[in-house]
Coordinates of C-alpha atoms in Angstrom, one line a residue:
Chain A
G1 CA 89.4 97.7 88.0
E2 CA 89.5 101.4 87.9
N3 CA 92.5 103.3 86.6
V4 CA 92.9 107.0 87.2
E5 CA 95.5 109.1 85.3
Q6 CA 96.4 112.6 86.6
H7 CA 98.2 115.4 84.7
P8 CA 100.4 117.3 85.0
S9 CA 102.7 115.8 87.7
T10 CA 104.1 119.3 88.4
L11 CA 102.5 122.6 87.8
S12 CA 104.2 125.9 88.4
V13 CA 102.2 129.2 88.3
Q14 CA 102.5 132.8 89.3
E15 CA 100.4 134.1 92.2
G16 CA 97.1 135.3 90.8
D17 CA 97.1 133.0 87.8
S18 CA 94.7 130.1 87.4
A19 CA 95.7 126.4 87.8
V20 CA 94.0 123.4 86.2
I21 CA 94.6 119.8 87.0
K22 CA 93.1 117.1 84.9
C23 CA 92.2 113.5 85.6
T24 CA 90.8 110.7 83.5
Y25 CA 89.2 107.5 84.7
S26 CA 88.4 104.2 83.0
D27 CA 85.4 102.7 84.8
S28 CA 82.2 104.1 83.6
A29 CA 80.5 102.9 86.8
S30 CA 82.5 105.4 88.9
N31 CA 80.1 108.0 90.3
Y32 CA 82.0 109.9 92.9
F33 CA 85.1 112.1 92.3
P34 CA 86.9 113.7 95.3
W35 CA 89.9 116.0 95.3
Y36 CA 92.5 116.1 98.1
K37 CA 95.1 118.6 99.0
Q38 CA 98.2 117.4 100.8
E39 CA 100.6 119.9 102.4
L40 CA 104.1 118.8 103.2
G41 CA 104.3 116.3 106.0
K42 CA 100.6 116.1 106.5
G43 CA 97.8 113.8 105.5
P44 CA 95.6 114.6 102.5
Q45 CA 92.5 116.8 103.1
L46 CA 89.3 116.6 101.1
I47 CA 88.8 120.0 99.4
I48 CA 86.0 119.4 97.0
D49 CA 84.1 116.5 95.5
I50 CA 81.6 116.0 92.7
R51 CA 79.0 113.3 92.0
S52 CA 78.1 112.0 88.6
N53 CA 74.7 113.7 88.6
V54 CA 76.2 117.1 88.3
G55 CA 78.7 118.6 85.8
E56 CA 80.3 121.4 87.9
K57 CA 80.7 122.4 91.5
K58 CA 82.2 125.5 92.9
D59 CA 83.5 126.5 96.3
Q60 CA 85.0 130.0 96.4
R61 CA 88.2 129.9 94.4
I62 CA 88.1 126.2 93.5
A63 CA 85.8 124.4 91.1
V64 CA 85.5 120.9 89.7
T65 CA 84.1 119.9 86.4
L66 CA 83.0 116.4 85.2
N67 CA 82.5 115.1 81.7
K68 CA 81.0 111.6 82.1
T69 CA 80.9 110.9 78.4
A70 CA 84.7 111.5 78.1
K71 CA 85.4 110.1 81.5
H72 CA 87.4 113.1 82.7
F73 CA 87.2 115.6 85.5
S74 CA 89.3 118.6 86.4
L75 CA 90.1 120.8 89.3
H76 CA 90.3 124.6 88.7
I77 CA 91.9 127.0 91.1
T78 CA 91.5 130.7 90.4
E79 CA 93.5 133.6 91.8
T80 CA 96.1 131.3 93.1
Q81 CA 98.0 132.1 96.3
P82 CA 101.2 130.8 97.7
E83 CA 99.3 128.9 100.4
D84 CA 97.7 126.9 97.5
S85 CA 101.1 125.2 97.0
A86 CA 100.7 121.5 97.8
V87 CA 100.2 118.2 96.2
Y88 CA 96.7 117.6 94.8
F89 CA 95.2 114.2 94.3
C90 CA 92.1 113.2 92.4
A91 CA 90.2 110.0 93.0
A92 CA 87.4 108.0 91.4
S93 CA 85.1 105.6 93.1
F94 CA 81.7 103.9 93.0
L95 CA 79.3 104.6 95.8
G96 CA 77.3 101.5 96.5
G97 CA 79.6 98.9 97.8
S98 CA 82.8 99.0 99.9
Y99 CA 84.2 102.5 99.4
I100 CA 87.6 101.9 97.8
P101 CA 88.6 105.0 95.8
T102 CA 91.3 104.8 93.2
F103 CA 93.7 107.7 93.4
G104 CA 95.7 109.6 90.8
R105 CA 99.5 109.9 91.3
G106 CA 99.2 113.5 92.4
T107 CA 100.1 117.0 91.0
S108 CA 102.6 119.1 92.8
L109 CA 101.4 122.7 92.5
I110 CA 103.9 125.5 93.1
V111 CA 102.6 129.1 93.3
H112 CA 105.3 131.6 93.0
P113 CA 104.8 134.9 94.9
Chain B
S1 CA 83.0 116.2 115.4
Q2 CA 85.1 113.4 114.1
T3 CA 88.9 113.2 114.6
I4 CA 91.5 110.7 113.6
H5 CA 94.8 110.1 115.5
Q6 CA 97.9 108.3 114.4
W7 CA 101.0 107.5 116.4
P8 CA 103.8 107.7 116.4
A9 CA 104.3 110.7 114.1
T10 CA 107.8 109.6 113.2
L11 CA 109.7 106.4 113.6
V12 CA 113.2 105.2 112.8
Q13 CA 113.6 101.4 113.0
P14 CA 116.4 99.0 112.0
V15 CA 115.9 96.4 109.3
G16 CA 114.4 93.2 110.8
S17 CA 112.8 94.9 113.8
P18 CA 109.0 94.7 114.4
L19 CA 106.5 97.5 113.7
S20 CA 103.3 98.6 115.3
L21 CA 101.5 101.7 114.1
E22 CA 98.2 102.7 115.7
C23 CA 95.2 104.6 114.4
T24 CA 92.1 105.6 116.3
V25 CA 89.0 107.5 115.2
E26 CA 86.7 109.5 117.5
G27 CA 83.2 110.8 117.0
T28 CA 81.8 108.1 114.7
S29 CA 80.8 104.5 114.9
N30 CA 81.4 101.5 112.5
P31 CA 83.6 103.4 110.1
N32 CA 85.5 101.9 107.2
L33 CA 89.2 102.1 108.1
Y34 CA 92.1 102.2 105.7
W35 CA 95.9 102.0 105.7
Y36 CA 97.8 103.6 102.9
R37 CA 101.5 104.0 102.2
Q38 CA 103.0 106.9 100.3
A39 CA 106.5 106.6 99.1
A40 CA 108.5 109.8 98.5
G41 CA 107.0 111.7 95.5
R42 CA 104.5 108.9 94.8
G43 CA 100.8 108.5 95.1
L44 CA 98.7 106.7 97.7
Q45 CA 99.0 102.9 97.8
L46 CA 96.2 101.1 99.6
L47 CA 97.5 98.4 101.9
F48 CA 94.5 97.3 103.9
Y49 CA 90.9 98.2 104.6
S50 CA 88.4 97.1 107.1
V51 CA 84.6 97.3 107.1
G52 CA 84.2 96.1 110.7
I53 CA 85.9 94.6 113.8
G54 CA 88.1 91.6 112.8
Q55 CA 87.3 92.2 109.1
I56 CA 90.5 93.0 107.1
S57 CA 91.1 93.0 103.4
S58 CA 94.6 93.1 102.0
E59 CA 95.3 94.9 98.8
V60 CA 99.0 94.3 98.4
P61 CA 100.8 91.1 99.6
Q62 CA 103.8 91.9 101.6
N63 CA 105.3 91.5 105.1
L64 CA 102.8 93.9 106.7
S65 CA 99.6 92.9 108.5
A66 CA 96.6 94.8 109.9
S67 CA 94.2 94.2 112.8
R68 CA 91.1 95.9 114.0
P69 CA 90.7 94.9 117.7
Q70 CA 88.0 97.6 118.4
D71 CA 85.5 99.4 116.2
R72 CA 87.6 102.6 116.0
Q73 CA 91.1 101.2 116.3
F74 CA 93.2 100.1 113.4
I75 CA 96.7 98.7 113.8
L76 CA 99.4 98.1 111.2
S77 CA 102.1 95.6 112.1
S78 CA 105.2 93.9 110.8
K79 CA 107.3 91.1 112.4
K80 CA 110.4 92.1 110.4
L81 CA 110.8 95.4 108.6
L82 CA 112.5 95.7 105.2
L83 CA 114.2 98.7 103.8
S84 CA 111.4 99.0 101.3
D85 CA 108.9 99.5 104.1
S86 CA 110.1 103.1 104.5
G87 CA 107.5 105.6 103.7
F88 CA 104.7 107.8 104.9
Y89 CA 101.8 105.7 106.4
L90 CA 98.4 107.2 106.4
C91 CA 95.3 105.9 108.1
A92 CA 91.9 107.0 106.8
W93 CA 88.2 106.5 107.6
S94 CA 85.0 106.9 105.8
V95 CA 81.3 106.5 106.8
G96 CA 80.5 104.0 104.1
S97 CA 77.6 102.2 105.5
P98 CA 74.3 101.5 103.7
G99 CA 71.9 104.3 104.0
H100 CA 74.7 106.9 104.4
A101 CA 74.8 109.4 101.6
D102 CA 78.3 110.6 102.3
Y103 CA 81.3 108.4 101.6
E104 CA 83.9 111.1 102.1
Q105 CA 87.3 109.8 103.2
Y106 CA 89.2 111.5 105.9
F107 CA 92.9 111.0 106.5
G108 CA 95.0 111.1 109.6
P109 CA 98.2 113.1 110.1
G110 CA 100.4 110.2 109.0
T111 CA 103.5 108.4 110.4
R112 CA 106.9 108.9 108.8
L113 CA 108.7 105.5 108.9
T114 CA 112.4 105.2 108.1
V115 CA 113.9 101.8 108.1
T116 CA 117.7 101.9 108.4

């Protein structure tokens, strides 16, 4: 089955800096890679996703890149703000059968004002 | 638009007591439904998923069970809670049916369960 590794487990940055979270996956058949943000005491929210037919996707201050050959994908947050502080999860899945994503263990991002 | 509800929001139960957590989805039909557990500081552990009424797949053998009595209702149950059942329980849904291009998964607000 799929295995997703996520690093780092904790990331501390100053407001205005960039933050990068990296994930690797094991199953070359995976073709859909969502990212979730989970604020304290709440359920995760989908913030951006990427499919295997593209290498990069941007949405304002966040971007995701995918390297299918190396089987890794990354979340980039620029100009970080204190409200970006949360736990971020990556996931990998195959679109075509039952949708069962495999999640990384999460990264706790702390943005210091 | 679609919304997902979970209740209760928090629950404190003694060891050995029964459990029933409910999840309902509005604004969509025939969704895939999921129950996840999240222990403190840990990732998301998939417990059950369902592709239709009465169709439940279990990912982790334990003293929990799930049922889907209606298309948009998903229930997580236990006959006797263990201390290790404490955690944050999340329900989620996705479209996931053939012909749909989007398989995005949406999570509910969660239930914080403490077993004492």
